[in-house]
mmCIF file of C-alpha atoms in Angstrom:
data_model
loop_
_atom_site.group_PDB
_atom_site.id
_atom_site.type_symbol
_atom_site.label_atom_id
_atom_site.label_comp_id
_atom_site.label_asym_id
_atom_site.label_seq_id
_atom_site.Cartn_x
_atom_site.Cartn_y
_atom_site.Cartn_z
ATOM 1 C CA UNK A 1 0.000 0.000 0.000
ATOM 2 C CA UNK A 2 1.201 3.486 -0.836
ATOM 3 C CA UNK A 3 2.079 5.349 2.577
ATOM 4 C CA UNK A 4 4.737 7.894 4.153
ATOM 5 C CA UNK A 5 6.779 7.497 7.149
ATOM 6 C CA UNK A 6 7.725 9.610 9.759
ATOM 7 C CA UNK A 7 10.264 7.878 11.864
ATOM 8 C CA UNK A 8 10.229 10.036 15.169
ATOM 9 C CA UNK A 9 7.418 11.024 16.723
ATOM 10 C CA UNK A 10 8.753 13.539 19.140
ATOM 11 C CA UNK A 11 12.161 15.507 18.764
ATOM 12 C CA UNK A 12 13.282 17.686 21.767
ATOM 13 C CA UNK A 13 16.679 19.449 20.885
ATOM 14 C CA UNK A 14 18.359 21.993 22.386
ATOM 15 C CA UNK A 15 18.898 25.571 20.556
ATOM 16 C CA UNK A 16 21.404 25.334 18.120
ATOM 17 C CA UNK A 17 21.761 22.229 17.655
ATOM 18 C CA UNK A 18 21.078 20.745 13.858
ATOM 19 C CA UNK A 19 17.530 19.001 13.000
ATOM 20 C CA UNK A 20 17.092 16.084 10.978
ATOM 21 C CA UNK A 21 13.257 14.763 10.281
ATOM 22 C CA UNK A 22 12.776 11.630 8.284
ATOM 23 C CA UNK A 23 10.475 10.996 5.795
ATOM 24 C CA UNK A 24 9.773 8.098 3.437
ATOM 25 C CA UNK A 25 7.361 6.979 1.014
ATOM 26 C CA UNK A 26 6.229 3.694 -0.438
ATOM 27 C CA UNK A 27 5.399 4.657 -4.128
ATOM 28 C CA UNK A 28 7.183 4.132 -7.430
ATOM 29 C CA UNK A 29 6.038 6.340 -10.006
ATOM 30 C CA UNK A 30 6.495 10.199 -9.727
ATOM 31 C CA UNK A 31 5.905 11.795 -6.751
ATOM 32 C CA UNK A 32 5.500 15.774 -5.552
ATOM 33 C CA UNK A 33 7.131 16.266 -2.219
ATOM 34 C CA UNK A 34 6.438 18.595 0.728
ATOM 35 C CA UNK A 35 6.700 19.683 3.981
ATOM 36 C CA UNK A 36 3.984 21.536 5.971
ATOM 37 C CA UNK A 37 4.583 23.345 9.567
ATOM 38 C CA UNK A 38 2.135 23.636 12.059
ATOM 39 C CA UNK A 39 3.148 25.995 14.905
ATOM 40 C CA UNK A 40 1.196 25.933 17.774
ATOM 41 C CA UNK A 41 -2.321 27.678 17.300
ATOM 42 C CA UNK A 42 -1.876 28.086 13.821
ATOM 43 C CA UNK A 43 -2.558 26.240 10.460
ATOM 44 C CA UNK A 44 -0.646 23.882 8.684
ATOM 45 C CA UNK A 45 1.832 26.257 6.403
ATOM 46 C CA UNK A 46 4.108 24.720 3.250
ATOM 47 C CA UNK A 47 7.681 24.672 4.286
ATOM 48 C CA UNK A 48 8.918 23.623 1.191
ATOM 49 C CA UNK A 49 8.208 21.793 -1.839
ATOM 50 C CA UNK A 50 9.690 19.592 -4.453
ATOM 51 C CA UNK A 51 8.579 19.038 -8.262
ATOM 52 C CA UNK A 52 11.243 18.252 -10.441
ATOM 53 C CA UNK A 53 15.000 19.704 -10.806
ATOM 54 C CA UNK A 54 17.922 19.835 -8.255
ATOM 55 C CA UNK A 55 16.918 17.630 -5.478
ATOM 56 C CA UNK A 56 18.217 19.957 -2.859
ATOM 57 C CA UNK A 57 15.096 22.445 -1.993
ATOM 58 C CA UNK A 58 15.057 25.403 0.023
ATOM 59 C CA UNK A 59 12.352 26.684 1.867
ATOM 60 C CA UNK A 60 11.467 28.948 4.797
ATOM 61 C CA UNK A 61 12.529 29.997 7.510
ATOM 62 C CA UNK A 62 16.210 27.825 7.023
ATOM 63 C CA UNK A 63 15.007 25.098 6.034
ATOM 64 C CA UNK A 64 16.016 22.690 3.317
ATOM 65 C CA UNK A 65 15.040 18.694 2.515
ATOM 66 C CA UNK A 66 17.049 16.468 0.050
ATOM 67 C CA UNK A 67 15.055 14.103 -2.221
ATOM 68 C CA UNK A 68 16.508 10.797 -2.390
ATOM 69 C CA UNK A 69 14.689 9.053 -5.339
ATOM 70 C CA UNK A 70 17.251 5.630 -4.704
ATOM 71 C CA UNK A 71 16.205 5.814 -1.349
ATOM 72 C CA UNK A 72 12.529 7.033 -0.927
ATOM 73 C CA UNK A 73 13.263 9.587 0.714
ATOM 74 C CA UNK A 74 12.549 13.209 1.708
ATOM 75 C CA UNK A 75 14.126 14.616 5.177
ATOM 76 C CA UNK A 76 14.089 17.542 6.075
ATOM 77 C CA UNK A 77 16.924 19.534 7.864
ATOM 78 C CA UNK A 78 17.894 22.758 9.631
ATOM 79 C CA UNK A 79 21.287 23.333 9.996
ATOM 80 C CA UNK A 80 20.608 25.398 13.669
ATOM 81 C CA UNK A 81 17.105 25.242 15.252
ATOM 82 C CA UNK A 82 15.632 27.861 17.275
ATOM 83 C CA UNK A 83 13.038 27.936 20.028
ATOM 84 C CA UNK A 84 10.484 29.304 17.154
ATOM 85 C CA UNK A 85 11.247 26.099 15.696
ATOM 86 C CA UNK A 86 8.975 24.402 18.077
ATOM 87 C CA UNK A 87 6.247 23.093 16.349
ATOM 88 C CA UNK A 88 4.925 19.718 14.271
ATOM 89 C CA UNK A 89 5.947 18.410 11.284
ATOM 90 C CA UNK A 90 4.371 16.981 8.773
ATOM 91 C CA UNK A 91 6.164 15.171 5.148
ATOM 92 C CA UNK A 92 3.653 14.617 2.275
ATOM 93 C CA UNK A 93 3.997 13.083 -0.766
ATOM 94 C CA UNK A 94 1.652 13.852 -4.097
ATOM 95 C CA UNK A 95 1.464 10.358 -5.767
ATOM 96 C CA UNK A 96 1.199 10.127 -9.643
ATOM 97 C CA UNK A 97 1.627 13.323 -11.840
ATOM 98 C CA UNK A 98 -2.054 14.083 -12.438
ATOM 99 C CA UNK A 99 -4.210 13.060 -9.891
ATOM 100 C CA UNK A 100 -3.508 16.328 -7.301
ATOM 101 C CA UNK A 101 -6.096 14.624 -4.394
ATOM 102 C CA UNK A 102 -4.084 11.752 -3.838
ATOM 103 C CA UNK A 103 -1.761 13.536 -1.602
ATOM 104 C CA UNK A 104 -0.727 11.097 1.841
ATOM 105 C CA UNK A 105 0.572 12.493 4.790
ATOM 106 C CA UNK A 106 2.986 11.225 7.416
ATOM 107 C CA UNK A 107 2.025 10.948 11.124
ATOM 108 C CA UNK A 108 3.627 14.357 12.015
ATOM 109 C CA UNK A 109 6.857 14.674 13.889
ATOM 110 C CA UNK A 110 6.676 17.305 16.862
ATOM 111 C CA UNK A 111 9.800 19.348 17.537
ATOM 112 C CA UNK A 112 10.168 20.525 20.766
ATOM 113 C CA UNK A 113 13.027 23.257 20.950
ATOM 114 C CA UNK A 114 14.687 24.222 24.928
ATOM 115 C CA UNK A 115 16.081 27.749 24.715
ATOM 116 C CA UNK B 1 -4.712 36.957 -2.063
ATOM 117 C CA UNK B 2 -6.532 34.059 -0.901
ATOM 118 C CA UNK B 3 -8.337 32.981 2.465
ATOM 119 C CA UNK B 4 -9.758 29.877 3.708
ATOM 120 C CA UNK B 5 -12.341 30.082 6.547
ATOM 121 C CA UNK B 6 -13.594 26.803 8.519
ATOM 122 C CA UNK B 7 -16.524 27.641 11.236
ATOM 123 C CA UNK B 8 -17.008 27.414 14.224
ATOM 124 C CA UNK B 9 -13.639 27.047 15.210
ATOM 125 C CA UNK B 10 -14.766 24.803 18.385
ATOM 126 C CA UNK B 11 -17.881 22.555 18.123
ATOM 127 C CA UNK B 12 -19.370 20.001 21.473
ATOM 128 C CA UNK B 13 -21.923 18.487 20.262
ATOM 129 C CA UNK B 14 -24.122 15.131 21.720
ATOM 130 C CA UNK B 15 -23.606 11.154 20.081
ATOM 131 C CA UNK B 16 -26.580 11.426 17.428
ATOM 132 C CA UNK B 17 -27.027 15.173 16.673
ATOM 133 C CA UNK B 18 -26.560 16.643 13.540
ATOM 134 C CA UNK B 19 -23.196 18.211 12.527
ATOM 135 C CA UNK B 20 -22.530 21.073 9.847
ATOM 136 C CA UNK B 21 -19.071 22.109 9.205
ATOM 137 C CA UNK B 22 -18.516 24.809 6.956
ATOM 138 C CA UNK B 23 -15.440 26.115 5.146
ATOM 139 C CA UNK B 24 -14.886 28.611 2.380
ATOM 140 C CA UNK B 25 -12.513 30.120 0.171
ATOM 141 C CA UNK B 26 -11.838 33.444 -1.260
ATOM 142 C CA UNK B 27 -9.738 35.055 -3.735
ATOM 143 C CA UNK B 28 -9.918 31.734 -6.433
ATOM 144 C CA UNK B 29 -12.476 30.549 -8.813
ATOM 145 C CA UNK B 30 -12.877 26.981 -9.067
ATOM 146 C CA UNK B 31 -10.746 25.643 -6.887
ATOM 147 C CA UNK B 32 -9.985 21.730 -5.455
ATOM 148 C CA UNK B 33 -11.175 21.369 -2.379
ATOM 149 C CA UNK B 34 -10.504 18.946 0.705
ATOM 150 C CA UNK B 35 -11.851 17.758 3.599
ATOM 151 C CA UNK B 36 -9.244 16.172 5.967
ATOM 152 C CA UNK B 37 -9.351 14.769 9.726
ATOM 153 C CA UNK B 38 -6.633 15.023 12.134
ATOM 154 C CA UNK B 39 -5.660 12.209 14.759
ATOM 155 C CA UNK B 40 -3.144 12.772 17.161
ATOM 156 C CA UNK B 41 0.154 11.079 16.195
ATOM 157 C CA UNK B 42 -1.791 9.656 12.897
ATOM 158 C CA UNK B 43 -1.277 12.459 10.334
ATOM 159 C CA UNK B 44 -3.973 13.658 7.669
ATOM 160 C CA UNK B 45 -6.598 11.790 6.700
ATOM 161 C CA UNK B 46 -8.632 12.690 3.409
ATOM 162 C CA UNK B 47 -12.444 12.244 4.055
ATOM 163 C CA UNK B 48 -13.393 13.907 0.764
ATOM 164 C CA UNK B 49 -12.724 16.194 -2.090
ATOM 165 C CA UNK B 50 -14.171 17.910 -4.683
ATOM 166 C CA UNK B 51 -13.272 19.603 -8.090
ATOM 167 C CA UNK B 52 -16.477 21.544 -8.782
ATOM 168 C CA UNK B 53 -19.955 22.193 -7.727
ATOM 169 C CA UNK B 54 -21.971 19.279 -6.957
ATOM 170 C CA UNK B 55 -18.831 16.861 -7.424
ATOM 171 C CA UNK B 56 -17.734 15.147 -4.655
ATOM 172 C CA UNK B 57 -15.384 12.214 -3.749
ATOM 173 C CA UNK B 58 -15.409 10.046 -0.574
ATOM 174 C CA UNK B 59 -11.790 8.364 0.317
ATOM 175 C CA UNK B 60 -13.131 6.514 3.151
ATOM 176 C CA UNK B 61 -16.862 5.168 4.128
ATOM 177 C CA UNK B 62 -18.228 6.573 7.542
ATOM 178 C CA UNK B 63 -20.599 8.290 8.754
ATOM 179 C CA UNK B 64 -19.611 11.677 7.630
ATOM 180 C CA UNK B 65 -20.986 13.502 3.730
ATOM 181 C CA UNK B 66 -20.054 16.221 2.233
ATOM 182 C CA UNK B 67 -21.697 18.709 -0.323
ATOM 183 C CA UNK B 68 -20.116 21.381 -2.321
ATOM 184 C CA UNK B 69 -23.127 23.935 -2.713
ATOM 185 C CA UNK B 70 -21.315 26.799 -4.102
ATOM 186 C CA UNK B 71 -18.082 27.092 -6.529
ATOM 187 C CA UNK B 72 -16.181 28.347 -3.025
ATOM 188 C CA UNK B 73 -18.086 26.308 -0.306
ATOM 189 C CA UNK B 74 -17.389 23.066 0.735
ATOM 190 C CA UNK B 75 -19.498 21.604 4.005
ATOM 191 C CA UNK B 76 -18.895 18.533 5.837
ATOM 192 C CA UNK B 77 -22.212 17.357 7.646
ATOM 193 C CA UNK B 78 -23.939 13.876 9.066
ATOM 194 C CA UNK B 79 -26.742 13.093 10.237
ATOM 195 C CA UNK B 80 -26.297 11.323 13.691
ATOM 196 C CA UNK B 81 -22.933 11.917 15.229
ATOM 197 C CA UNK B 82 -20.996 8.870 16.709
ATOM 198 C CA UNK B 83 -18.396 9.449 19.520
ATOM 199 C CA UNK B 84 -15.591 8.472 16.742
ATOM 200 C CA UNK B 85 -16.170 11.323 15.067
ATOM 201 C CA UNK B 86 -14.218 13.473 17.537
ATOM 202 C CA UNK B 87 -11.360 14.971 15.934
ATOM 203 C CA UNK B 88 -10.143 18.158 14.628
ATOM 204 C CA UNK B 89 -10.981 18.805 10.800
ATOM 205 C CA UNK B 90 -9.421 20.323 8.462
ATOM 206 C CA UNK B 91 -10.542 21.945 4.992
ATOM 207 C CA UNK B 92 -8.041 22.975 2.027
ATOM 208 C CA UNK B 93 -8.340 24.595 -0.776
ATOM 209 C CA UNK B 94 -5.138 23.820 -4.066
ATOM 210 C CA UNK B 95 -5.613 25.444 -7.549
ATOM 211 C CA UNK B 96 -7.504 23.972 -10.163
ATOM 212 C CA UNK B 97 -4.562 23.985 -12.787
ATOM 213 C CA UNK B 98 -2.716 20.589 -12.471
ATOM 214 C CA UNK B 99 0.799 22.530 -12.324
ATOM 215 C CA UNK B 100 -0.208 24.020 -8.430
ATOM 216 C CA UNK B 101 0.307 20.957 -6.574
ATOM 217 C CA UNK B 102 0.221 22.285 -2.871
ATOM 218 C CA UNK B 103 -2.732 22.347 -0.633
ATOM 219 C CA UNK B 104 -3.644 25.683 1.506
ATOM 220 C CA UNK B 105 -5.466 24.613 5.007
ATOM 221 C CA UNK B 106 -7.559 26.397 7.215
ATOM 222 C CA UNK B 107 -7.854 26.627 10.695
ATOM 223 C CA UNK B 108 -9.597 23.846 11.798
ATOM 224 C CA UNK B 109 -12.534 22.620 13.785
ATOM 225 C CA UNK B 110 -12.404 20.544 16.963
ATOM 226 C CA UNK B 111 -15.271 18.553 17.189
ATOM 227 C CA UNK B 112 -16.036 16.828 20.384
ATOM 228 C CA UNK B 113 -18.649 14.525 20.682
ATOM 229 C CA UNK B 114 -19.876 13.008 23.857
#
């Protein structure tokens, strides 16, 4: 069945310190990456995306996630996390090019960042 | 620029009543949009979608429906509530052209039912 994994539920770091969120996905056609934020009290926000081109994306607020198509694989990093950063996390993965409702998400990772 | 509004924002409501949940979108013409539930530690799960007036599509039987009245109005309703449906819900709006892949979510309703 086509799904996406979020390995860790619950990541408490310390400020400064560099994140790491995993995210894979059980599909092998094309796929349309993402990460959405959800700070506390708020919506769910894009992060970043991925549709084609240099693997490597960039999104807001420092963050970046590296699309391993050998590997499944989305995670998402931050080189230096602050206590803003606090928040969950959620990977999602658009599977097939044309049909844009069949869009799975992950369980959600919360981040909880000590200053 | 466009807005997404869900009402209410909190909802209690007794095992059997009726439930309305309503959510629209402004700014776009004909977009997608989504109706999603949120479990705790269990992600996003699509209930329904639709891609214009009067079309919808169910991802999972239950005891929820959904009706798309207006180009920019998508409502989530039932009939007789069961104490499953607790959850917070979520509705989402993404461009009609295929090229806009991303969703844009509102803010929710927590529905308790006891």
């Amino acid at each position: 069945a086509q799904s996406v994994s979020q390995h860790n539920h619950h990541v408490i770091l310390s400020e400064a310190a560099s994140l790491e969120l995993g995210c894979n996905y059980s599909y092998g056609g094309t796929v349309n990456l993402f990460w959405y934020v959800q700070y506390p009290g708020q919506h769910l926000q894009l992060l970043l995306k991925y549709f084609s081109g240099d693997p490597l994306v960039k999104g807001i607020k420092g963050f970046e996630a590296e699309f391993i198509k050998s590997k499944f694989s989305f995670n998402l990093r931050k080189p230096s996390v602050q206590w803003s950063d606090t928040a969950e996390y959620f990977c999602a993965v658009k599977m097939g090019a044309r049909n844009n409702n069949d869009m799975r998400f992950g369980a959600g990772t919360r981040l909880t960042v000590k200053p | 620029s466009q807005t997404i509004h869900q009402w209410p924002a909190t909802l209690v409501q007794p095992v059997g009543s009726p439930l309305s949940l309503e959510c629209t979108v402004e700014g776009t013409s004909n977009p997608n949009l989504y109706w999603y539930r949120q479990a705790a530690g269990r992600g996003l799960q699509l209930l329904f979608y639709s891609v214009g007036i009067g079309q919808i599509s169910s991802e999972v039987p239950q005891n929820l429906s959904a009706s798309r009245p207006q180009d920019r109005q998508f409502i989530l309703s039932s009939k007789k509530l069961l104490l499953s449906d607790s959850g917070f819900y979520l509705c989402a709006w993404s461009p009609a052209v295929a090229a806009y892949n991303e969703q844009f979510f509102g803010p929710g309703t927590r529905l308790t039912v006891l």
